[in-house]
Coordinates of C-alpha atoms in Angstrom, one line a residue:
X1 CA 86.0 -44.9 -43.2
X2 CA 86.0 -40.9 -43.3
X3 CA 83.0 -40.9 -45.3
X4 CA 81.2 -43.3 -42.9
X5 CA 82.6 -41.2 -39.8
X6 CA 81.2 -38.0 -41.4
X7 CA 77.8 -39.5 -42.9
X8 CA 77.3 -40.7 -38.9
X9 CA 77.8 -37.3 -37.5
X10 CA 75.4 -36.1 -39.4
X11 CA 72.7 -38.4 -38.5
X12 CA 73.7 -37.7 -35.0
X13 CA 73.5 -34.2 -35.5
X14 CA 70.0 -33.9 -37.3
X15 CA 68.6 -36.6 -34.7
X16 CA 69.6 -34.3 -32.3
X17 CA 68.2 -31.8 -33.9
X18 CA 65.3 -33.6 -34.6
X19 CA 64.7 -34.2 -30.7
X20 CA 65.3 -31.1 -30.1
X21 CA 62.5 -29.7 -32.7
X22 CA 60.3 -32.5 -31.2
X23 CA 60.9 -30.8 -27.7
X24 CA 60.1 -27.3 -29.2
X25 CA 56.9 -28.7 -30.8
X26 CA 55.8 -30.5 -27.1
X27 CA 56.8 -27.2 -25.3
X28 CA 53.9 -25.5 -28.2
X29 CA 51.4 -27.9 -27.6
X30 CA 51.8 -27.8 -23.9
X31 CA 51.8 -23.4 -24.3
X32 CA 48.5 -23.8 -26.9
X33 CA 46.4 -26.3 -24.5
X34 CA 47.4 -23.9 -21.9
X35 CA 46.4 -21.1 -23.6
X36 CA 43.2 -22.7 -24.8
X37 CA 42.4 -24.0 -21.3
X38 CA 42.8 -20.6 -20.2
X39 CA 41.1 -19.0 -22.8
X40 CA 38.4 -21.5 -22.4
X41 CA 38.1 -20.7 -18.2
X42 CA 38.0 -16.9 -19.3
X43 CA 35.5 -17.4 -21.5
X44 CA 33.0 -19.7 -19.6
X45 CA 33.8 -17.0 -16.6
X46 CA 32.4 -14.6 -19.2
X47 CA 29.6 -16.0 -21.2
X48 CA 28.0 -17.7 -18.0
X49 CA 28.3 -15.0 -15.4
X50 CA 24.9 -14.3 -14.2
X51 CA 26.1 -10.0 -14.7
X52 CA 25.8 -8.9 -18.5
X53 CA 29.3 -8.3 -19.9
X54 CA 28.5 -6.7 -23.1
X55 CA 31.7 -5.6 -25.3
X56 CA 30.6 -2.7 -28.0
X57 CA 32.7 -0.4 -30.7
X58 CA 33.3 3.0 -30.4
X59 CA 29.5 3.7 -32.1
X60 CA 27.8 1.5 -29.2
X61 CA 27.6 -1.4 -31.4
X62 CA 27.1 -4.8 -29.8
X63 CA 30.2 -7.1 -30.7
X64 CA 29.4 -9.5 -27.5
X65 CA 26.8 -10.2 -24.7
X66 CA 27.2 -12.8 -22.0
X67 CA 25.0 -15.5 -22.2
X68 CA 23.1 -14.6 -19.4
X69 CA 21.2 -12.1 -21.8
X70 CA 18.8 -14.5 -22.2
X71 CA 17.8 -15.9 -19.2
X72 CA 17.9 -11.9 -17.8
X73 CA 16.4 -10.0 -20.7
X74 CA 15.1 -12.9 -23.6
X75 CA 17.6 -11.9 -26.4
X76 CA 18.9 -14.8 -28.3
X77 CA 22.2 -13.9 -29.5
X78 CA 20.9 -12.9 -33.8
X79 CA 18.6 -10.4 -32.0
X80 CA 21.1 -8.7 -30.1
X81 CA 24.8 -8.8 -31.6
X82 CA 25.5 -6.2 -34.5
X83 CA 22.7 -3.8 -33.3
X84 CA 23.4 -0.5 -31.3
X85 CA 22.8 -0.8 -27.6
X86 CA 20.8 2.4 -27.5
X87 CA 18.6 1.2 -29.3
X88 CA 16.9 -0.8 -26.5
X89 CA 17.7 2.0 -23.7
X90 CA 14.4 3.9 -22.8
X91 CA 14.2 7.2 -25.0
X92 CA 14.4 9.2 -21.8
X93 CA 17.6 7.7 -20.6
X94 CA 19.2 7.5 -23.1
X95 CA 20.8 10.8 -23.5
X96 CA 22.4 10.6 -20.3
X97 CA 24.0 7.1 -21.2
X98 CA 25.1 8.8 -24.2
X99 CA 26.6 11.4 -22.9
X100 CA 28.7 9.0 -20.0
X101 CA 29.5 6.8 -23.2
X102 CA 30.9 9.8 -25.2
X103 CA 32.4 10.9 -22.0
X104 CA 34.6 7.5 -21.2
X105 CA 35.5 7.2 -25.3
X106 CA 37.1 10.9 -24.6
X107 CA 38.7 10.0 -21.4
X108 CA 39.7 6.4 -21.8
X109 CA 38.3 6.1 -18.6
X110 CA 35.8 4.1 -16.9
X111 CA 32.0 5.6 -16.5
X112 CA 30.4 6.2 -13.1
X113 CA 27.7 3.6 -11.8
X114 CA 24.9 4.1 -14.1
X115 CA 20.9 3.2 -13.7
X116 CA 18.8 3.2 -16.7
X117 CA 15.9 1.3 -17.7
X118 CA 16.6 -0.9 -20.7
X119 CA 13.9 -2.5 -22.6
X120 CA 13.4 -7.0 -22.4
X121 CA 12.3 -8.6 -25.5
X122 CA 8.4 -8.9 -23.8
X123 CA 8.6 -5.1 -24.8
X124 CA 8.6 -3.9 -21.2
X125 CA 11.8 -1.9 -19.6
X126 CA 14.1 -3.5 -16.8
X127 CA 16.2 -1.3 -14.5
X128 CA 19.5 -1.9 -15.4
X129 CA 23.0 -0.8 -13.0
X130 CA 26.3 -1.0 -14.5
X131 CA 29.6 0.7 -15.5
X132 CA 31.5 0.9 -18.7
X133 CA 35.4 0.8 -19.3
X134 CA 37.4 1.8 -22.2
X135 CA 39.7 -1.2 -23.4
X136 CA 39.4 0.3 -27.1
X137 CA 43.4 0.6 -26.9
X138 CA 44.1 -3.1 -25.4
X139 CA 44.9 -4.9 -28.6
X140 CA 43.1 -8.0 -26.9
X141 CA 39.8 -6.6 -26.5
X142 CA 39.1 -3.4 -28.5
X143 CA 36.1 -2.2 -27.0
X144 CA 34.1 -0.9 -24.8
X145 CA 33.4 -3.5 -21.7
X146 CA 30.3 -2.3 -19.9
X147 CA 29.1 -4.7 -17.0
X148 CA 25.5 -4.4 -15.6
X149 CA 22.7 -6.2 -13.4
X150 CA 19.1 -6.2 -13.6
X151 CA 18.1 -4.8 -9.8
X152 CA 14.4 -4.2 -11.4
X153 CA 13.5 -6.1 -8.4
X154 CA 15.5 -4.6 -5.9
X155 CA 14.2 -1.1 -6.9
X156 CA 10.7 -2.3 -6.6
X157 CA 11.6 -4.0 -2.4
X158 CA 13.5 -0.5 -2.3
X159 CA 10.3 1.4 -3.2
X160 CA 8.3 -1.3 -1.0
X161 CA 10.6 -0.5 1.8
X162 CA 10.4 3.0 1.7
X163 CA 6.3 3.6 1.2
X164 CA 6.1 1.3 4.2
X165 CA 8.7 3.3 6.2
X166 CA 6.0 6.8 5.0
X167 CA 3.3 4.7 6.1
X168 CA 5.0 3.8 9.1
X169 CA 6.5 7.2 10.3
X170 CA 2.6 8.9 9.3
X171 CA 1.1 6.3 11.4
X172 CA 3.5 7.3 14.0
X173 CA 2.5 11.1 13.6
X174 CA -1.1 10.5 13.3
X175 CA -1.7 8.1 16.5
X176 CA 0.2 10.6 18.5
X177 CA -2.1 13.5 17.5
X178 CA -5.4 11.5 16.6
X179 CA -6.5 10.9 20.6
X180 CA -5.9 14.2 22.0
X181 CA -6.8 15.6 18.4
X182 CA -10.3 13.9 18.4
X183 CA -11.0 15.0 22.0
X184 CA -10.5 18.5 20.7
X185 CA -13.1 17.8 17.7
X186 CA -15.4 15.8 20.1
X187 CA -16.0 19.0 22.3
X188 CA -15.9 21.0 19.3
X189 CA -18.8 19.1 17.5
X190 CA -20.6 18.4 20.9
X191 CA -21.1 22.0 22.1
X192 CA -22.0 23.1 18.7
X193 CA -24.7 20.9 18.6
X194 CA -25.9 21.7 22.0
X195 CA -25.4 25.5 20.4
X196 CA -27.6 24.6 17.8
X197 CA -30.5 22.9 19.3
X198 CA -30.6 25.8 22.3
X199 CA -31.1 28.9 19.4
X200 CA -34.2 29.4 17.6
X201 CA -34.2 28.4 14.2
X202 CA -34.3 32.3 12.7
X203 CA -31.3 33.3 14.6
X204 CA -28.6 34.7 12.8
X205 CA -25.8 32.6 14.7
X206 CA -27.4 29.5 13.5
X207 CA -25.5 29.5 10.2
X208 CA -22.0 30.7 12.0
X209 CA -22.7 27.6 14.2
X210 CA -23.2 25.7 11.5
X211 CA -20.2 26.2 9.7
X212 CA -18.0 25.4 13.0
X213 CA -19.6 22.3 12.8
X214 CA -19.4 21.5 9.4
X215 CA -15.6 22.5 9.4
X216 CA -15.0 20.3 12.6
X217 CA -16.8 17.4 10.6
X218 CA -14.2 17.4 8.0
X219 CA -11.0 18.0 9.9
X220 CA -12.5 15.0 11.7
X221 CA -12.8 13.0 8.6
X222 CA -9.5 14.0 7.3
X223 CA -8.1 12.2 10.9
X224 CA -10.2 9.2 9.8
X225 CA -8.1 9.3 6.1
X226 CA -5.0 9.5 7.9
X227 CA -6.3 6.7 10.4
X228 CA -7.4 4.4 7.6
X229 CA -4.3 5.0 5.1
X230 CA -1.9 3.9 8.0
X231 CA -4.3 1.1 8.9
X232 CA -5.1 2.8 12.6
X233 CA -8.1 2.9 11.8
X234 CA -11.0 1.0 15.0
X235 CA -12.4 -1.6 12.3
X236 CA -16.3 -2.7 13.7
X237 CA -16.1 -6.0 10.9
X238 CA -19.4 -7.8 10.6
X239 CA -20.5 -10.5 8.0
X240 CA -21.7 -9.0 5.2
X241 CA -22.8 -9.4 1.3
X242 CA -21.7 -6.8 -1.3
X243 CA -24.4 -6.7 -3.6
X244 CA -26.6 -5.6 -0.5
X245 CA -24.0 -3.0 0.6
X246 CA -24.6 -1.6 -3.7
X247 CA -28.2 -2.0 -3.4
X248 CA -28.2 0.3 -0.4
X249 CA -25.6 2.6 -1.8
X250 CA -27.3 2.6 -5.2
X251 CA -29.4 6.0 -5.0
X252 CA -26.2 7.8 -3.1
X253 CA -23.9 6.5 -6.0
X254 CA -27.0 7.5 -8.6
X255 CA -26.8 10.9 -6.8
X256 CA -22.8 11.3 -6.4
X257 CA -22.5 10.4 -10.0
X258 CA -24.8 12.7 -11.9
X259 CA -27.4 12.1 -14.8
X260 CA -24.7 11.8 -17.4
X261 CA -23.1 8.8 -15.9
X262 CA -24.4 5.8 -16.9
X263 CA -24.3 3.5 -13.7
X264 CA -24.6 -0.4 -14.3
X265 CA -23.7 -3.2 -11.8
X266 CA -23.3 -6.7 -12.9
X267 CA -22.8 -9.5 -10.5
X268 CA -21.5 -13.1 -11.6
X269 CA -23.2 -16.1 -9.8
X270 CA -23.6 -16.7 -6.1
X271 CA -21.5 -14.6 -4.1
X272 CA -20.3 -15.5 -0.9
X273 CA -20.2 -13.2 2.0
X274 CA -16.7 -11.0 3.9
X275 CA -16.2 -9.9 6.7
X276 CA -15.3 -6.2 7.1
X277 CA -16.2 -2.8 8.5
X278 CA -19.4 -1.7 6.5
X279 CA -18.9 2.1 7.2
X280 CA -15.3 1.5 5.6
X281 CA -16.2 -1.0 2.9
X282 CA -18.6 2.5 2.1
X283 CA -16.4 4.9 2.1
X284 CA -13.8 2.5 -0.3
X285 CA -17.0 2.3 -2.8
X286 CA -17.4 6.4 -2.5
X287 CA -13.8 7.3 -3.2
X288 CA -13.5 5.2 -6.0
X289 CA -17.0 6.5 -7.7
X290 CA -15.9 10.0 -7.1
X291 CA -12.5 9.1 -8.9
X292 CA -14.2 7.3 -12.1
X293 CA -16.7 10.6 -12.4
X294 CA -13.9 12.9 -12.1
X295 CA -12.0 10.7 -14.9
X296 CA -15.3 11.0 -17.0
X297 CA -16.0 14.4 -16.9
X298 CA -15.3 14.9 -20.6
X299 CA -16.0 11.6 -21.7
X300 CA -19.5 11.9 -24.0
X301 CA -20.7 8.3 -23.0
X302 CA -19.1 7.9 -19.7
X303 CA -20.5 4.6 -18.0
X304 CA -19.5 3.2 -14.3
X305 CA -19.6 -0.5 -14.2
X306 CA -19.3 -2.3 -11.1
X307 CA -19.0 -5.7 -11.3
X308 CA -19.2 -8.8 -8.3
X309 CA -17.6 -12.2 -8.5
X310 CA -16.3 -15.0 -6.6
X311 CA -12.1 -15.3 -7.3
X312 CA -9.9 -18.3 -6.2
X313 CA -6.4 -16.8 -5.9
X314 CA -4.0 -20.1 -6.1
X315 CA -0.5 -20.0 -5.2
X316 CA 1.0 -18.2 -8.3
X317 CA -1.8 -15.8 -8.6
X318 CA -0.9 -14.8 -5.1
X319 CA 2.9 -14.6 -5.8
X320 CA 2.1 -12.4 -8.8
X321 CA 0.4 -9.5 -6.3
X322 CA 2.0 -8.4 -2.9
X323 CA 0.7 -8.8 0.5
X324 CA -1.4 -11.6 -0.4
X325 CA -2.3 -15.2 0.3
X326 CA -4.1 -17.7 -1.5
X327 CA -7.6 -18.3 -0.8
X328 CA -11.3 -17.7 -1.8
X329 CA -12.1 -14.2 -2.2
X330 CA -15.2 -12.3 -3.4
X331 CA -14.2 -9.7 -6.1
X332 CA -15.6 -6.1 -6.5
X333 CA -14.5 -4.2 -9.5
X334 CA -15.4 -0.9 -10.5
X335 CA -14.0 0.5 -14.1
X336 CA -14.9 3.7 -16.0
X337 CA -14.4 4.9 -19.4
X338 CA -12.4 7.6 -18.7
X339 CA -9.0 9.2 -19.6
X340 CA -7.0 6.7 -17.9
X341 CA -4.2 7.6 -16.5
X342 CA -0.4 7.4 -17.9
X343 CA 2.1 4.7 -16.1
X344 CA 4.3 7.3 -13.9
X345 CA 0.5 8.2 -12.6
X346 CA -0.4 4.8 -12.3
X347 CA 2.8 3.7 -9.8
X348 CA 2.2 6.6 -7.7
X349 CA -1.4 6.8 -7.2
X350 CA -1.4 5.0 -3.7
X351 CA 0.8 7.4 -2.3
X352 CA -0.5 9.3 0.5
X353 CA -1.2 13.1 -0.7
X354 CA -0.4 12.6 -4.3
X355 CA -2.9 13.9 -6.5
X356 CA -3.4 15.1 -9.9
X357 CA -6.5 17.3 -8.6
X358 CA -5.3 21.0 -8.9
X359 CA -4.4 22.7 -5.6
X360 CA -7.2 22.8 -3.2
X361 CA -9.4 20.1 -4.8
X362 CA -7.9 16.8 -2.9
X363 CA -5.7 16.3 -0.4
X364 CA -4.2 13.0 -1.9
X365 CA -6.0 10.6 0.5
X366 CA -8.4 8.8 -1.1
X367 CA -7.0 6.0 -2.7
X368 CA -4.7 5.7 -0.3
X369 CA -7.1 5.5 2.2
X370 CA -9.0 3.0 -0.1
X371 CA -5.6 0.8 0.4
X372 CA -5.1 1.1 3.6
X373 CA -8.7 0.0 4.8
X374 CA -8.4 -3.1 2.5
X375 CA -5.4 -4.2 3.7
X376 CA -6.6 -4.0 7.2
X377 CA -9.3 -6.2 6.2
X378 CA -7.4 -8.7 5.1
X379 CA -7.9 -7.6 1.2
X380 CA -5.7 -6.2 -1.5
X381 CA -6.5 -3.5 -4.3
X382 CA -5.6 -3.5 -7.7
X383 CA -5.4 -0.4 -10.2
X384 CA -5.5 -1.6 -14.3
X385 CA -5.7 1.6 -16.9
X386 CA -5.2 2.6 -20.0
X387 CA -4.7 6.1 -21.7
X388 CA -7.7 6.9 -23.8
X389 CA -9.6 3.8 -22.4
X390 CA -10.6 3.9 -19.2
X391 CA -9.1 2.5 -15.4
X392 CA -10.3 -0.6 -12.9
X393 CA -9.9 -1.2 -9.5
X394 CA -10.5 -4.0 -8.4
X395 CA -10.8 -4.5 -4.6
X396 CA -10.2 -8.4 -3.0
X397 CA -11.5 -9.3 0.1
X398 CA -11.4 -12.8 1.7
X399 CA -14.8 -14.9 1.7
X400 CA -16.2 -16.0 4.5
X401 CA -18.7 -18.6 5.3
X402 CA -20.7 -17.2 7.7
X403 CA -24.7 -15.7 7.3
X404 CA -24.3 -12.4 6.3
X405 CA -25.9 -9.5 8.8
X406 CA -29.0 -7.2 6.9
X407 CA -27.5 -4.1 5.7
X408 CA -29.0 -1.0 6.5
X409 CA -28.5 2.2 6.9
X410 CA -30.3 4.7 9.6
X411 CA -30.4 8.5 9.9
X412 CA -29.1 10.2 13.2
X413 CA -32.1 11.1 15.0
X414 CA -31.3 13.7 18.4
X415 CA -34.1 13.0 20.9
X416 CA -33.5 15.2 24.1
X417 CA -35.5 12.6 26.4
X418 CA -34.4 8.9 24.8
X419 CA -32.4 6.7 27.7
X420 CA -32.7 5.7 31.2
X421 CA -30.3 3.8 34.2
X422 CA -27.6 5.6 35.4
X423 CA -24.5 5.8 33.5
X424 CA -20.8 6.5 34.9
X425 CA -19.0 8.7 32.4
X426 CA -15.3 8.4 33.1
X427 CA -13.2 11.3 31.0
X428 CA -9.7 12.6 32.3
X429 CA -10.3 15.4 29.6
X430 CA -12.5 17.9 31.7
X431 CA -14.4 19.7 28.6
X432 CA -15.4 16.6 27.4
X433 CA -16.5 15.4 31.0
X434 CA -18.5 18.2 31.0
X435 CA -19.8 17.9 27.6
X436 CA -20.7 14.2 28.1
X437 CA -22.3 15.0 31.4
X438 CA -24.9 17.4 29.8
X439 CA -25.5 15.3 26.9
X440 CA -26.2 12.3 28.5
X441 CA -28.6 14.5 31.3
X442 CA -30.1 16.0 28.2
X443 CA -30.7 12.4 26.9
X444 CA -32.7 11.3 30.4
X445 CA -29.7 9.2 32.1
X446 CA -28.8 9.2 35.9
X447 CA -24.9 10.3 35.4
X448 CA -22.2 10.1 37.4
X449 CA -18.9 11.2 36.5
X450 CA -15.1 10.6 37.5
X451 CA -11.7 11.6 36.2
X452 CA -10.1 8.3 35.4
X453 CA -10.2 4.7 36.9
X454 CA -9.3 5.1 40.2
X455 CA -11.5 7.9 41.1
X456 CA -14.4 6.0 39.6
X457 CA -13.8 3.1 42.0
X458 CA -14.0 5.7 44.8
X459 CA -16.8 6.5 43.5
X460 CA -19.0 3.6 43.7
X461 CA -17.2 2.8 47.3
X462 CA -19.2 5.6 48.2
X463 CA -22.5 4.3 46.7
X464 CA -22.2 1.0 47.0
X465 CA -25.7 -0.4 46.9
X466 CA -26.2 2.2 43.4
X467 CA -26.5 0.0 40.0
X468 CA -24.5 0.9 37.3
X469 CA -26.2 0.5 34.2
X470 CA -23.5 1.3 31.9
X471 CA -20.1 2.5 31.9
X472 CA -19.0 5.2 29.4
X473 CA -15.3 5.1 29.4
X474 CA -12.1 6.4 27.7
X475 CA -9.9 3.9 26.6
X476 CA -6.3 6.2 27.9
X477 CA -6.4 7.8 31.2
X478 CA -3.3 8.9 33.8
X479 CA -3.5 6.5 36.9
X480 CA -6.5 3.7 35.6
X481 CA -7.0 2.9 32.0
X482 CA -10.7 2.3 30.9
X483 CA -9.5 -1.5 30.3
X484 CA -8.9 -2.3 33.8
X485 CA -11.5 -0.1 35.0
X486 CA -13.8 -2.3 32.9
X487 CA -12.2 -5.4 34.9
X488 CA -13.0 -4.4 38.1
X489 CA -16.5 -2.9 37.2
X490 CA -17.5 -6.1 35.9
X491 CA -16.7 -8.4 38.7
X492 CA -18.9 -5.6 41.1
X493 CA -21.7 -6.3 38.9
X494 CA -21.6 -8.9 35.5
X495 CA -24.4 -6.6 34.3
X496 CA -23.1 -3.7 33.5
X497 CA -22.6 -2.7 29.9
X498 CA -19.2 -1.0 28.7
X499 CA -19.1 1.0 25.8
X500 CA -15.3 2.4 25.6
X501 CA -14.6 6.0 23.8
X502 CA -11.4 6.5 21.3
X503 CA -9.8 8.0 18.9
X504 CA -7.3 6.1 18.2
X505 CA -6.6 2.1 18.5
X506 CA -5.5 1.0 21.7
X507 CA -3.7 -2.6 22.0
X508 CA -5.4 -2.8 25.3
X509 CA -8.8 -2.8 24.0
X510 CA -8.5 -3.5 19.9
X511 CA -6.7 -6.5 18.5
X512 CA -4.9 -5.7 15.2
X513 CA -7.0 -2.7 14.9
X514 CA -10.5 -4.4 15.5
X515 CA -13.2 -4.6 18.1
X516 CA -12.6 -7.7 20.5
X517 CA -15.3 -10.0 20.8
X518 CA -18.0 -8.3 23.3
X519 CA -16.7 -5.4 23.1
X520 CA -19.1 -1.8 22.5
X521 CA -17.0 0.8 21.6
X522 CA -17.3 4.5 20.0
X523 CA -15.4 6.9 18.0
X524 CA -13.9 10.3 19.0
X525 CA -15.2 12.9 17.5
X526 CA -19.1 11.4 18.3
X527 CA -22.1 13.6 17.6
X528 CA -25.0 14.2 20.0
X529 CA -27.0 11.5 18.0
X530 CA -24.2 9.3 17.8
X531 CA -24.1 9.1 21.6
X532 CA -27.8 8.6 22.0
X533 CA -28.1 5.8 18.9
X534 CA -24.7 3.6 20.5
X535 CA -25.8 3.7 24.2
X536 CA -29.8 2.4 23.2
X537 CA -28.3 -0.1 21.1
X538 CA -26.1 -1.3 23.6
X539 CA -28.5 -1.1 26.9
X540 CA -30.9 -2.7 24.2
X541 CA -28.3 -5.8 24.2
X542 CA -30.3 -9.0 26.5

């Protein structure tokens, strides 16, 4: 009976025990699915967060990388793990990484927010931001944890943001010096003129004259750069076909280009007609010539090609360039052999006075001038180069379906006896009312001249059976604008022709920089000739 007593005890005491183990082991299980479940959560947190979490050794190896690698830079995991991470950071970045990386292993600190370009598996570089941590002392990771985004794109809206602000704050500077600016020039140019025809050919004072002129001409044509690069420019658009606006160009281009440029132009089926300014669809074509000769002037074979085609721009096309919709659009391209130019060139050659001309040779306006006058006509322009091969741009403007208008150019004649009516000249600046009142007396017209608006309404009061043939005003005047003057000149008499006088573009008159329908209107600074040619061409209108 002692036996039995003792031999149950026992098998109490070890099923006891055994429950007790069995506890222990269900207590483990419940720890080790806990412990996998977190592990698990941690893990998923890591390998699918759409930052890269890379973890590398002390020698920049790579032990881990998120999963998001691929989707954000094209890595599978057996082209990235086991290699060292500088190897893909661009060679002139990454001795700054390296030195933050030596810096944190030194520290056991954490590195400041770094930005460095770091090279996809397509071969080209992303912009990478991120910051490292030492955990090579925390037994659980070992390593280096760096953490980083791709803001490649919110660089490029950054740098977007920024050129449009420049654009923005010179468009700001130039219309607030371009109308009293160009009045300055106007009188400038005018009276030189008038200089110029009153002294006899051998005068000595001929030539100074002459160079007043010429200089006013060109500050007057570097306010038309700054106009056109901030798209302030007066557009005049008119239907017209490219390969006419070439053909007419061809013999100035021949000219601008020199013997040893061989000039070709290649046009690819029938092309339909845009609708822009000629005179700045001209001066596009000029800048861009005089950029591929200046890229060619070492080149033994240098050849221009410019080439004319219809392009269809579907939705993704679009989305792949900026400031563009779908559409038809007619193409013109224009590509040299020349040295091409190197990719920090390349992202910076719209940039308003950036230039690789040395000092004195360019003022840095051309091709962003060039941008800015497509743009405002609805276009977009596109740079392609290659060191050692040669560059294209290629200019897209929107097709149209109208009859294009013949394209032709005339020279500036000055005929002393060439108009008559009478004309009311209204100019609130008094050198150019005086300058306009002897030009157009000069030209034969009956002139009468007021101040602003309301003074020229006075005006006829006191003449009230007098015909005005046309009205010459400005478009901005203290008291009457040349708008509503307009208005009320028109409802004394449907006749009468207005021709309005800027420099600058004037909501009242222009709508998104462009002539409104009916409207005659003519640049500040004008010359003599420019006066006389506008105001026949306008009193010519039935």
């Amino acid at each position: 009976m002692v036996e039995l007593a003792r031999l149950r005890a026992e098998l109490e005491n070890e099923r006891a025990a055994r429950v007790g183990v069995q506890s222990d082991l269900q207590i483990c299980q419940q720890s080790l699915a806990a412990l996998t479940l977190s592990e698990t959560y941690f893990r998923h947190l890591t390998e699918y967060a759409l930052d890269l979490i890379t973890i590398l050794d002390a020698d920049g190896t790579i032990r881990f990388e998120s999963r998001s690698i691929a989707t954000e830079l094209g890595y599978a995991p057996e082209d990235y793990i086991g290699r060292n991470a500088f190897e893909f950071v661009h060679p002139e970045d990454a001795p700054r990484i390296m030195q933050a990386f030596q810096h944190a292993l030194e520290t056991h600190g954490s590195t400041p927010l770094l930005s460095f370009r770091f090279r996809h598996k397509d071969g080209t570089y992303r912009i990478l931001e991120g910051r490292g941590n030492n955990l090579l002392d925390d037994a659980a990771v070992a390593g280096i944890v760096f953490n980083s985004r791709d803001v490649t794109e919110q660089r490029r809206l950054e740098d977007q943001f920024r050129q449009s602000q420049k654009v923005q704050a010179i468009g700001q500077l130039t219309g607030g010096v371009a109308h009293d600016f160009n009045n300055i020039l106007t009188a400038i140019i005018g009276y030189s003129e008038l200089a110029l025809n009153a002294l006899p050919v051998e005068s000595p004072q001929v030539g100074q004259v002459s160079e007043i002129r010429k200089a006013a001409h060109r500050a007057a044509a570097l306010t038309r750069q700054l106009l056109a690069f901030s798209r302030k420019q007066v557009l005049q658009p008119r239907v017209i076909q490219l390969e006419a606006v070439i053909t007419e160009m061809d013999k100035m281009l021949r000219r601008l280009l020199g013997e040893q440029i061989d000039f070709v132009t290649v046009t690819h089926g029938a092309l339909g007609n845009v609708k822009a300014d000629l005179g700045q669809i001209e001066q596009v074509l000029l800048n861009l010539a005089v950029n591929a000769r200046d890229a060619m002037a070492n080149v033994p074979h240098a050849k221009l090609t410019i080439e004319l085609t219809n392009a269809t721009l579907d939705a993704h096309a679009a989305a792949l360039r900026e400031e563009i919709a779908p559409g038809e659009y007619v193409q013109l391209s224009v590509t040299d052999n020349g040295c091409g130019m190197p990719p920090e060139v390349k992202a910076r050659i719209f940039e308003p006075f950036f230039t690789t001309k040395p000092q004195g040779q360019g003022t840095g306006l051309g091709l962003a001038t060039c941008q800015g006058i497509v743009k405002q006509s609805g276009g977009y322009l596109a740079v392609y180069s290659e060191i050692g091969v040669g560059t294209t741009f290629k200019v897209l403007l929107p097709r149209v379906n109208d009859e294009a208008e013949a394209v032709t150019q005339h020279a500036e004649k000055y005929e002393t006896r060439c108009g008559t009516g009478t004309v009311l000249l209204v100019e609130d600046e008094p050198m150019l009312r005086e300058l306009g009142l002897t030009v157009l007396a000069e030209l034969g017209y009956d002139v009468l001249c007021a101040e602003n608006g309301r003074e020229a309404l006075r005006l006829l009061q006191e003449h009230p059976g007098r015909h005005i043939d046309l009205l010459l005003t400005d478009v901005v005047m203290p008291e009457m604008g040349g708008k509503e003057l307009a208005t009320h000149i028109r409802e004394r008499d449907p006749q009468t022709r207005v021709v309005f006088c800027s420099g600058y573009t004037e909501d009242a008159v222009f709508h998104n920089g462009s002539l409104e329908p009916g409207v005659f209107f003519l640049q500040k600074p004008y010359t003599i000739s420019g006066i006389a040619q506008k105001l026949s061409e306008v009193l010519a209108v039935a």
